[in-house]
Short mmCIF file of C-alpha atoms and ligand atoms in Angstrom, two decimals:
data_model
loop_
_atom_site.label_atom_id
_atom_site.label_comp_id
_atom_site.label_asym_id
_atom_site.label_seq_id
_atom_site.Cartn_x
_atom_site.Cartn_y
_atom_site.Cartn_z
CA UNK M 1 12.96 -31.42 -1.53
CA UNK M 2 13.85 -29.44 -4.63
CA UNK M 3 15.64 -26.88 -2.50
CA UNK M 4 17.63 -29.61 -0.80
CA UNK M 5 18.68 -31.28 -4.06
CA UNK M 6 19.55 -27.90 -5.62
CA UNK M 7 21.49 -26.95 -2.51
CA UNK M 8 23.39 -30.24 -2.43
CA UNK M 9 24.42 -29.97 -6.06
CA UNK M 10 25.78 -26.49 -5.42
CA UNK M 11 27.67 -27.83 -2.39
CA UNK M 12 29.31 -30.59 -4.49
CA UNK M 13 30.51 -28.03 -6.99
CA UNK M 14 31.64 -25.68 -4.25
CA UNK M 15 33.57 -28.42 -2.44
CA UNK M 16 36.03 -28.72 -5.34
CA UNK M 17 36.91 -25.07 -4.99
CA UNK M 18 38.79 -23.12 -2.30
CA UNK M 19 37.83 -22.55 1.34
CA UNK M 20 35.99 -19.39 0.28
CA UNK M 21 33.80 -21.72 -1.78
CA UNK M 22 33.21 -23.84 1.35
CA UNK M 23 31.78 -20.86 3.29
CA UNK M 24 29.55 -20.13 0.28
CA UNK M 25 28.24 -23.67 0.40
CA UNK M 26 27.56 -23.38 4.14
CA UNK M 27 25.55 -20.25 3.40
CA UNK M 28 23.57 -22.12 0.72
CA UNK M 29 22.86 -24.99 3.13
CA UNK M 30 21.56 -22.54 5.77
CA UNK M 31 19.33 -20.75 3.23
CA UNK M 32 18.03 -24.12 1.95
CA UNK M 33 17.21 -25.29 5.48
CA UNK M 34 15.47 -22.00 6.33
CA UNK M 35 13.41 -22.14 3.15
CA UNK M 36 12.41 -25.77 3.79
CA UNK M 37 11.48 -24.93 7.40
CA UNK M 38 9.44 -21.85 6.47
CA UNK M 39 7.66 -23.65 3.60
CA UNK M 40 6.80 -26.55 5.90
CA UNK M 41 5.52 -24.32 8.71
CA UNK M 42 3.49 -22.18 6.29
CA UNK M 43 1.92 -25.37 4.93
CA UNK M 44 1.10 -26.71 8.37
CA UNK M 45 -0.69 -23.53 9.41
CA UNK M 46 -2.84 -22.34 6.56
CA UNK M 47 -5.91 -23.75 8.33
CA UNK M 48 -7.16 -25.44 5.18
CA UNK M 49 -7.20 -22.22 3.16
CA UNK M 50 -4.56 -23.15 0.57
CA UNK M 51 -6.39 -26.28 -0.56
CA UNK M 52 -9.79 -24.52 -0.53
CA UNK M 53 -8.58 -21.52 -2.52
CA UNK M 54 -6.88 -23.75 -5.08
CA UNK M 55 -10.34 -25.20 -5.88
CA UNK M 56 -11.48 -21.74 -6.94
CA UNK M 57 -10.78 -20.84 -10.57
CA UNK M 58 -8.19 -18.09 -10.73
CA UNK M 59 -7.36 -15.86 -13.65
CA UNK M 60 -7.66 -12.45 -12.02
CA UNK M 61 -7.92 -9.31 -14.14
CA UNK M 62 -7.42 -11.06 -17.47
CA UNK M 63 -10.47 -13.32 -17.15
CA UNK M 64 -13.29 -10.93 -16.25
CA UNK M 65 -16.82 -12.20 -15.59
CA UNK M 66 -18.58 -8.88 -14.96
CA UNK M 67 -19.07 -5.75 -17.11
CA UNK M 68 -16.82 -3.32 -15.17
CA UNK M 69 -14.00 -5.89 -15.01
CA UNK M 70 -14.48 -6.59 -18.71
CA UNK M 71 -14.18 -2.87 -19.64
CA UNK M 72 -10.99 -2.64 -17.56
CA UNK M 73 -9.57 -5.80 -19.15
CA UNK M 74 -10.26 -4.56 -22.71
CA UNK M 75 -8.54 -1.25 -21.89
CA UNK M 76 -5.58 -3.06 -20.31
CA UNK M 77 -5.09 -5.22 -23.43
CA UNK M 78 -5.43 -2.16 -25.69
CA UNK M 79 -2.79 -0.20 -23.71
CA UNK M 80 -0.57 -3.28 -23.61
CA UNK M 81 -0.89 -3.72 -27.40
CA UNK M 82 0.07 -0.09 -28.11
CA UNK M 83 2.94 0.04 -25.64
CA UNK M 84 4.06 -3.44 -26.76
CA UNK M 85 4.14 -2.28 -30.41
CA UNK M 86 6.17 0.80 -29.40
CA UNK M 87 8.58 -1.40 -27.42
CA UNK M 88 9.09 -3.77 -30.37
CA UNK M 89 9.56 -0.88 -32.86
CA UNK M 90 12.00 1.07 -30.67
CA UNK M 91 13.83 -2.03 -29.40
CA UNK M 92 14.04 -3.42 -32.95
CA UNK M 93 15.43 -0.20 -34.45
CA UNK M 94 17.91 0.09 -31.58
CA UNK M 95 19.11 -3.50 -32.01
CA UNK M 96 19.33 -3.06 -35.77
CA UNK M 97 21.37 0.16 -35.40
CA UNK M 98 23.72 -1.32 -32.83
CA UNK M 99 24.51 -4.31 -35.06
CA UNK M 100 24.40 -2.63 -38.48
CA UNK M 101 26.43 0.46 -37.53
CA UNK M 102 28.85 -1.04 -35.01
CA UNK M 103 32.53 -0.04 -35.12
CA UNK M 104 34.54 -2.27 -37.45
CA UNK M 105 38.36 -2.65 -37.66
CA UNK M 106 38.21 -1.41 -41.26
CA UNK M 107 36.56 1.90 -40.22
CA UNK M 108 38.58 5.07 -40.56
CA UNK M 109 39.46 6.51 -37.12
CA UNK M 110 37.31 9.65 -37.39
CA UNK M 111 33.84 10.78 -36.29
CA UNK M 112 30.99 9.99 -38.69
CA UNK M 113 29.23 12.86 -40.50
CA UNK M 114 27.21 14.99 -38.02
CA UNK M 115 23.66 15.83 -39.11
CA UNK M 116 21.65 18.67 -37.57
CA UNK M 117 17.99 19.62 -37.90
CA UNK M 118 15.25 17.93 -39.88
CA UNK M 119 11.84 19.54 -39.54
CA UNK M 120 10.01 16.53 -40.93
CA UNK M 121 11.61 14.04 -38.52
CA UNK M 122 11.22 16.34 -35.52
CA UNK M 123 7.59 16.95 -36.38
CA UNK M 124 6.98 13.20 -36.74
CA UNK M 125 8.52 12.24 -33.38
CA UNK M 126 6.52 14.93 -31.64
CA UNK M 127 3.18 14.38 -33.35
CA UNK M 128 3.06 10.56 -33.28
CA UNK M 129 3.69 10.20 -29.50
CA UNK M 130 1.22 13.05 -28.89
CA UNK M 131 -1.44 11.22 -30.91
CA UNK M 132 -0.75 7.96 -29.05
CA UNK M 133 -1.07 9.74 -25.70
CA UNK M 134 -4.34 11.38 -26.78
CA UNK M 135 -5.75 7.99 -27.88
CA UNK M 136 -4.75 6.37 -24.56
CA UNK M 137 -6.18 9.26 -22.54
CA UNK M 138 -9.50 9.25 -24.42
CA UNK M 139 -9.99 5.48 -24.17
CA UNK M 140 -9.08 5.56 -20.46
CA UNK M 141 -11.52 8.40 -19.79
CA UNK M 142 -14.26 6.55 -21.64
CA UNK M 143 -13.63 3.39 -19.58
CA UNK M 144 -13.55 5.32 -16.29
CA UNK M 145 -16.80 6.98 -17.31
CA UNK M 146 -18.42 3.63 -18.25
CA UNK M 147 -17.34 1.99 -14.99
CA UNK M 148 -17.61 4.78 -12.42
CA UNK M 149 -20.21 7.21 -13.72
CA UNK M 150 -22.78 4.49 -14.41
CA UNK M 151 -26.12 5.37 -12.84
CA UNK M 152 -27.60 2.90 -10.42
CA UNK M 153 -29.29 0.29 -12.61
CA UNK M 154 -33.00 -0.35 -12.00
CA UNK M 155 -33.86 -3.49 -9.98
CA UNK M 156 -30.35 -3.67 -8.53
CA UNK M 157 -29.72 -5.63 -5.35
CA UNK M 158 -28.48 -3.14 -2.74
CA UNK M 159 -25.60 -4.06 -0.49
CA UNK M 160 -23.95 -1.87 2.12
CA UNK M 161 -20.31 -2.90 2.41
CA UNK M 162 -18.63 -1.79 5.63
CA UNK M 163 -14.90 -2.28 6.01
CA UNK M 164 -13.69 -3.14 9.53
CA UNK M 165 -10.25 -4.02 10.86
CA UNK M 166 -10.02 -6.82 9.52
CA UNK M 167 -13.27 -8.12 8.09
CA UNK M 168 -16.13 -7.14 5.81
CA UNK M 169 -19.70 -6.49 6.85
CA UNK M 170 -22.36 -6.97 4.17
CA UNK M 171 -25.83 -5.58 4.82
CA UNK M 172 -28.77 -6.04 2.44
CA UNK M 173 -31.04 -3.23 3.69
CA UNK M 174 -33.97 -4.16 1.41
CA UNK M 175 -33.80 -7.82 2.46
CA UNK M 176 -33.09 -7.39 6.17
CA UNK M 177 -29.88 -9.44 6.04
CA UNK M 178 -26.53 -8.81 7.72
CA UNK M 179 -23.65 -11.14 7.02
CA UNK M 180 -19.86 -11.01 6.84
CA UNK M 181 -16.91 -11.71 4.56
CA UNK M 182 -18.85 -13.71 1.97
CA UNK M 183 -20.97 -11.70 -0.40
CA UNK M 184 -23.78 -13.58 -2.14
CA UNK M 185 -25.14 -12.10 -5.36
CA UNK M 186 -27.39 -13.45 -8.11
CA UNK M 187 -26.18 -14.37 -11.57
CA UNK M 188 -26.82 -11.54 -14.05
CA UNK M 189 -27.74 -12.93 -17.45
CA UNK M 190 -28.17 -10.67 -20.51
CA UNK M 191 -31.83 -11.76 -20.76
CA UNK M 192 -32.38 -11.23 -17.02
CA UNK M 193 -29.98 -8.56 -15.77
CA UNK M 194 -29.56 -8.65 -12.00
CA UNK M 195 -26.78 -6.22 -11.13
CA UNK M 196 -25.65 -5.61 -7.57
CA UNK M 197 -25.12 -2.06 -6.38
CA UNK M 198 -22.56 -1.67 -3.58
CA UNK M 199 -22.34 1.28 -1.19
CA UNK M 200 -18.98 1.19 0.53
CA UNK M 201 -18.16 2.72 3.90
CA UNK M 202 -15.58 2.20 6.61
CA UNK M 203 -16.01 1.75 10.35
CA UNK M 204 -12.40 2.67 11.11
CA UNK M 205 -9.56 3.25 8.62
CA UNK M 206 -9.32 3.26 4.82
CA UNK M 207 -9.81 -0.11 3.12
CA UNK M 208 -10.26 -1.06 -0.53
CA UNK M 209 -12.72 -3.57 -1.95
CA UNK M 210 -11.17 -5.54 -4.79
CA UNK M 211 -12.46 -8.67 -6.50
CA UNK M 212 -10.37 -8.60 -9.70
CA UNK M 213 -12.65 -10.76 -11.87
CA UNK M 214 -15.71 -8.65 -11.04
CA UNK M 215 -14.57 -5.01 -10.96
CA UNK M 216 -11.73 -2.61 -10.22
CA UNK M 217 -10.78 -1.45 -6.74
CA UNK M 218 -12.98 0.96 -4.79
CA UNK M 219 -11.76 2.55 -1.57
CA UNK M 220 -13.76 2.51 1.66
CA UNK M 221 -13.10 5.87 3.32
CA UNK M 222 -14.25 6.80 6.84
CA UNK M 223 -17.05 9.38 6.72
CA UNK M 224 -17.78 8.90 3.02
CA UNK M 225 -19.89 6.60 0.85
CA UNK M 226 -18.39 5.32 -2.40
CA UNK M 227 -20.38 3.26 -4.85
CA UNK M 228 -19.63 0.53 -7.36
CA UNK M 229 -21.56 -2.17 -9.19
CA UNK M 230 -21.08 -5.68 -10.47
CA UNK M 231 -23.14 -7.89 -12.78
CA UNK M 232 -21.44 -11.30 -12.75
CA UNK M 233 -22.45 -13.40 -15.75
CA UNK M 234 -20.88 -16.65 -14.59
CA UNK M 235 -21.71 -18.60 -11.45
CA UNK M 236 -18.94 -19.52 -9.04
CA UNK M 237 -16.90 -18.23 -6.13
CA UNK M 238 -14.63 -15.26 -6.76
CA UNK M 239 -11.78 -14.34 -4.46
CA UNK M 240 -11.02 -10.79 -3.47
CA UNK M 241 -8.80 -8.98 -1.04
CA UNK M 242 -8.60 -5.67 0.80
CA UNK M 243 -6.30 -3.65 -1.43
CA UNK M 244 -5.37 -0.76 0.89
CA UNK M 245 -2.98 -1.31 3.78
CA UNK M 246 -5.17 -1.07 6.87
CA UNK M 247 -3.08 -2.51 9.71
CA UNK M 248 -1.67 -5.77 11.05
CA UNK M 249 -4.12 -8.16 9.41
CA UNK M 250 -4.61 -6.34 6.11
CA UNK M 251 -3.39 -9.49 4.34
CA UNK M 252 -6.10 -11.60 5.98
CA UNK M 253 -8.97 -9.36 4.98
CA UNK M 254 -10.14 -11.61 2.19
CA UNK M 255 -13.42 -11.52 0.28
CA UNK M 256 -15.42 -14.34 -1.24
CA UNK M 257 -18.15 -13.46 -3.69
CA UNK M 258 -20.59 -16.31 -4.28
CA UNK M 259 -22.49 -15.91 -7.57
CA UNK M 260 -25.53 -18.18 -7.77
CA UNK M 261 -28.45 -18.62 -10.18
CA UNK M 262 -31.46 -16.62 -9.02
CA UNK M 263 -33.37 -19.54 -7.39
CA UNK M 264 -30.33 -20.54 -5.29
CA UNK M 265 -29.73 -16.89 -4.33
CA UNK M 266 -33.40 -16.56 -3.29
CA UNK M 267 -33.08 -19.70 -1.13
CA UNK M 268 -29.95 -18.23 0.50
CA UNK M 269 -31.84 -14.97 1.18
CA UNK M 270 -34.77 -16.83 2.75
CA UNK M 271 -32.42 -18.85 5.00
CA UNK M 272 -30.48 -15.75 6.07
CA UNK M 273 -33.67 -13.92 7.01
CA UNK M 274 -34.56 -16.54 9.63
CA UNK M 275 -33.56 -16.07 13.26
CA UNK M 276 -30.86 -18.32 14.68
CA UNK M 277 -31.67 -22.03 15.03
CA UNK M 278 -32.76 -23.06 18.53
CA UNK M 279 -31.87 -26.50 19.88
CA UNK M 280 -32.35 -27.58 23.48
CA UNK M 281 -29.37 -29.91 23.29
CA UNK M 282 -26.98 -26.96 22.97
CA UNK M 283 -28.82 -24.53 25.29
CA UNK M 284 -25.85 -24.41 27.68
CA UNK M 285 -23.57 -23.22 24.84
CA UNK M 286 -25.94 -20.32 24.13
CA UNK M 287 -26.01 -19.53 27.85
CA UNK M 288 -22.19 -19.37 27.94
CA UNK M 289 -22.24 -17.09 24.89
CA UNK M 290 -24.89 -14.78 26.35
CA UNK M 291 -23.22 -14.53 29.76
CA UNK M 292 -19.83 -13.55 28.34
CA UNK M 293 -18.55 -10.42 26.60
CA UNK M 294 -19.26 -12.11 23.23
CA UNK M 295 -22.63 -10.32 23.08
CA UNK M 296 -21.12 -6.84 23.22
CA UNK M 297 -19.43 -7.42 19.85
CA UNK M 298 -21.56 -9.99 18.03
CA UNK M 299 -25.22 -10.15 17.07
CA UNK M 300 -27.22 -13.36 16.81
CA UNK M 301 -30.81 -12.82 15.70
CA UNK M 302 -33.26 -14.34 18.18
CA UNK M 303 -30.91 -14.03 21.18
CA UNK M 304 -29.88 -11.16 23.46
CA UNK M 305 -26.67 -10.64 21.42
CA UNK M 306 -26.85 -7.35 19.50
CA UNK M 307 -23.21 -6.23 19.23
CA UNK M 308 -22.06 -4.67 15.97
CA UNK M 309 -18.30 -4.44 16.48
CA UNK M 310 -17.75 -7.98 15.20
CA UNK M 311 -19.46 -10.08 12.53
CA UNK M 312 -23.12 -11.11 12.83
CA UNK M 313 -23.08 -14.81 13.77
CA UNK M 314 -26.76 -15.67 13.17
CA UNK M 315 -25.89 -17.95 10.24
CA UNK M 316 -22.19 -18.45 10.94
CA UNK M 317 -22.10 -22.00 9.59
CA UNK M 318 -23.49 -20.92 6.21
CA UNK M 319 -20.09 -19.30 5.62
CA UNK M 320 -17.13 -21.20 4.20
CA UNK M 321 -14.42 -19.43 6.17
CA UNK M 322 -13.61 -17.90 9.56
CA UNK M 323 -11.85 -14.64 10.31
CA UNK M 324 -12.38 -13.19 6.80
CA UNK M 325 -10.64 -16.01 4.97
CA UNK M 326 -8.14 -16.87 7.73
CA UNK M 327 -9.34 -20.46 8.26
CA UNK M 328 -11.84 -22.91 6.83
CA UNK M 329 -15.04 -22.90 8.86
CA UNK M 330 -14.88 -26.38 10.43
CA UNK M 331 -15.88 -27.21 14.04
CA UNK M 332 -12.22 -28.02 14.84
CA UNK M 333 -10.89 -24.68 13.55
CA UNK M 334 -13.86 -22.87 15.11
CA UNK M 335 -12.82 -24.24 18.50
CA UNK M 336 -9.21 -23.11 18.00
CA UNK M 337 -10.53 -19.71 16.88
CA UNK M 338 -12.80 -19.21 19.93
CA UNK M 339 -10.07 -20.41 22.30
CA UNK M 340 -7.50 -17.98 20.91
CA UNK M 341 -8.21 -16.05 17.68
CA UNK M 342 -4.62 -14.74 17.62
CA UNK M 343 -3.34 -18.25 16.93
CA UNK M 344 -5.06 -18.20 13.54
CA UNK M 345 -5.01 -14.45 12.95
CA UNK M 346 -2.36 -12.63 15.01
CA UNK M 347 -3.55 -9.13 15.80
CA UNK M 348 -7.26 -9.98 15.41
CA UNK M 349 -9.30 -7.64 17.59
CA UNK M 350 -11.31 -10.51 19.10
CA UNK M 351 -9.75 -11.40 22.46
CA UNK M 352 -9.28 -14.92 23.81
CA UNK M 353 -12.25 -15.34 26.16
CA UNK M 354 -10.46 -17.69 28.60
CA UNK M 355 -13.36 -20.14 28.70
CA UNK M 356 -12.97 -23.43 30.51
CA UNK M 357 -12.57 -26.51 28.29
CA UNK M 358 -16.15 -27.52 29.10
CA UNK M 359 -17.57 -24.05 28.29
CA UNK M 360 -15.51 -23.93 25.10
CA UNK M 361 -16.90 -27.30 23.93
CA UNK M 362 -20.47 -26.24 24.70
CA UNK M 363 -20.25 -22.83 23.05
CA UNK M 364 -18.71 -24.37 19.91
CA UNK M 365 -21.42 -27.09 19.89
CA UNK M 366 -24.02 -24.31 19.93
CA UNK M 367 -22.21 -22.25 17.25
CA UNK M 368 -22.12 -25.28 14.95
CA UNK M 369 -25.95 -25.24 14.95
CA UNK M 370 -26.01 -21.68 13.53
CA UNK M 371 -26.63 -22.88 10.01
CU1 CUA O 401 -8.61 -3.56 5.03
CU2 CUA O 401 -6.45 -3.65 4.09
#
């Protein structure tokens, strides 16, 4: 609407001008229509994600809730304060000089006195920037050391993070849990520290794990294990994103980190450790799943499905989203996803299985029971 009104006002103004103005206004109308059309289509096809993500408190790097993110934020403000002060000092002196010493009509038409060489001034403008650089380098090194060289804290929860095109696998080796895209960690209070230690690997290309409010970015490199840690001291859901271009669906390789008080986290762990729910009413759906190629990519504990190429689906419905943050995890979107994943996530490596309508309904009815 705003585009349309803005566009129309410009057209009215343009109409009073020449014919060149008229072609300008046509151009504006076309741009306005395209922007309305693209906004509308983007809104129609965000599969519930826009509304869901708006519920999550944002704030990114400047509202940290975990020690590594906090160290980075303090350093960022410090560097911003120093460089901001330099900008104001230099910009202020420049503005002052331009105004105070501008050419005036009363000036004599000759060059001003030329001054050469002043050891004191030259020493000052070499030494002061050097000192500033040394201070910035030392504080940065200290922060990098605090964040990256930290030893693995005792009693940490261990999580293996494996980057795939285009989703995240989270394994808790000590707890016997494998899940995807939504990382659950306990709240870490000063009185009861409960940090989480992440070991990051890649199954294919380079990715980067980045949840701005919890920590800086850490790359996931094929054939290498990188480590990082978080100790969130506020409960909630934190959004993250793959931060290294990794192919077609890099943009839809989102992360949700769910930080819960210890008792809630323990309940989540206990539920995730169970095998998949079994219900006779949806037995045909399971049969469809087991007799198709689904099982060569997905694992479901308690069934014959042991694939590891795609996400573990044992507790699929305990997750908020599908396709690594591509759609909200509702039965309706799940059906669209199983019918043709590319409709929600173009380029997704899961193929459309070409199930009949009846098979599709049954397999989705079974998947909905995977709580
Ligand atoms: Cu994974 Cu970008």
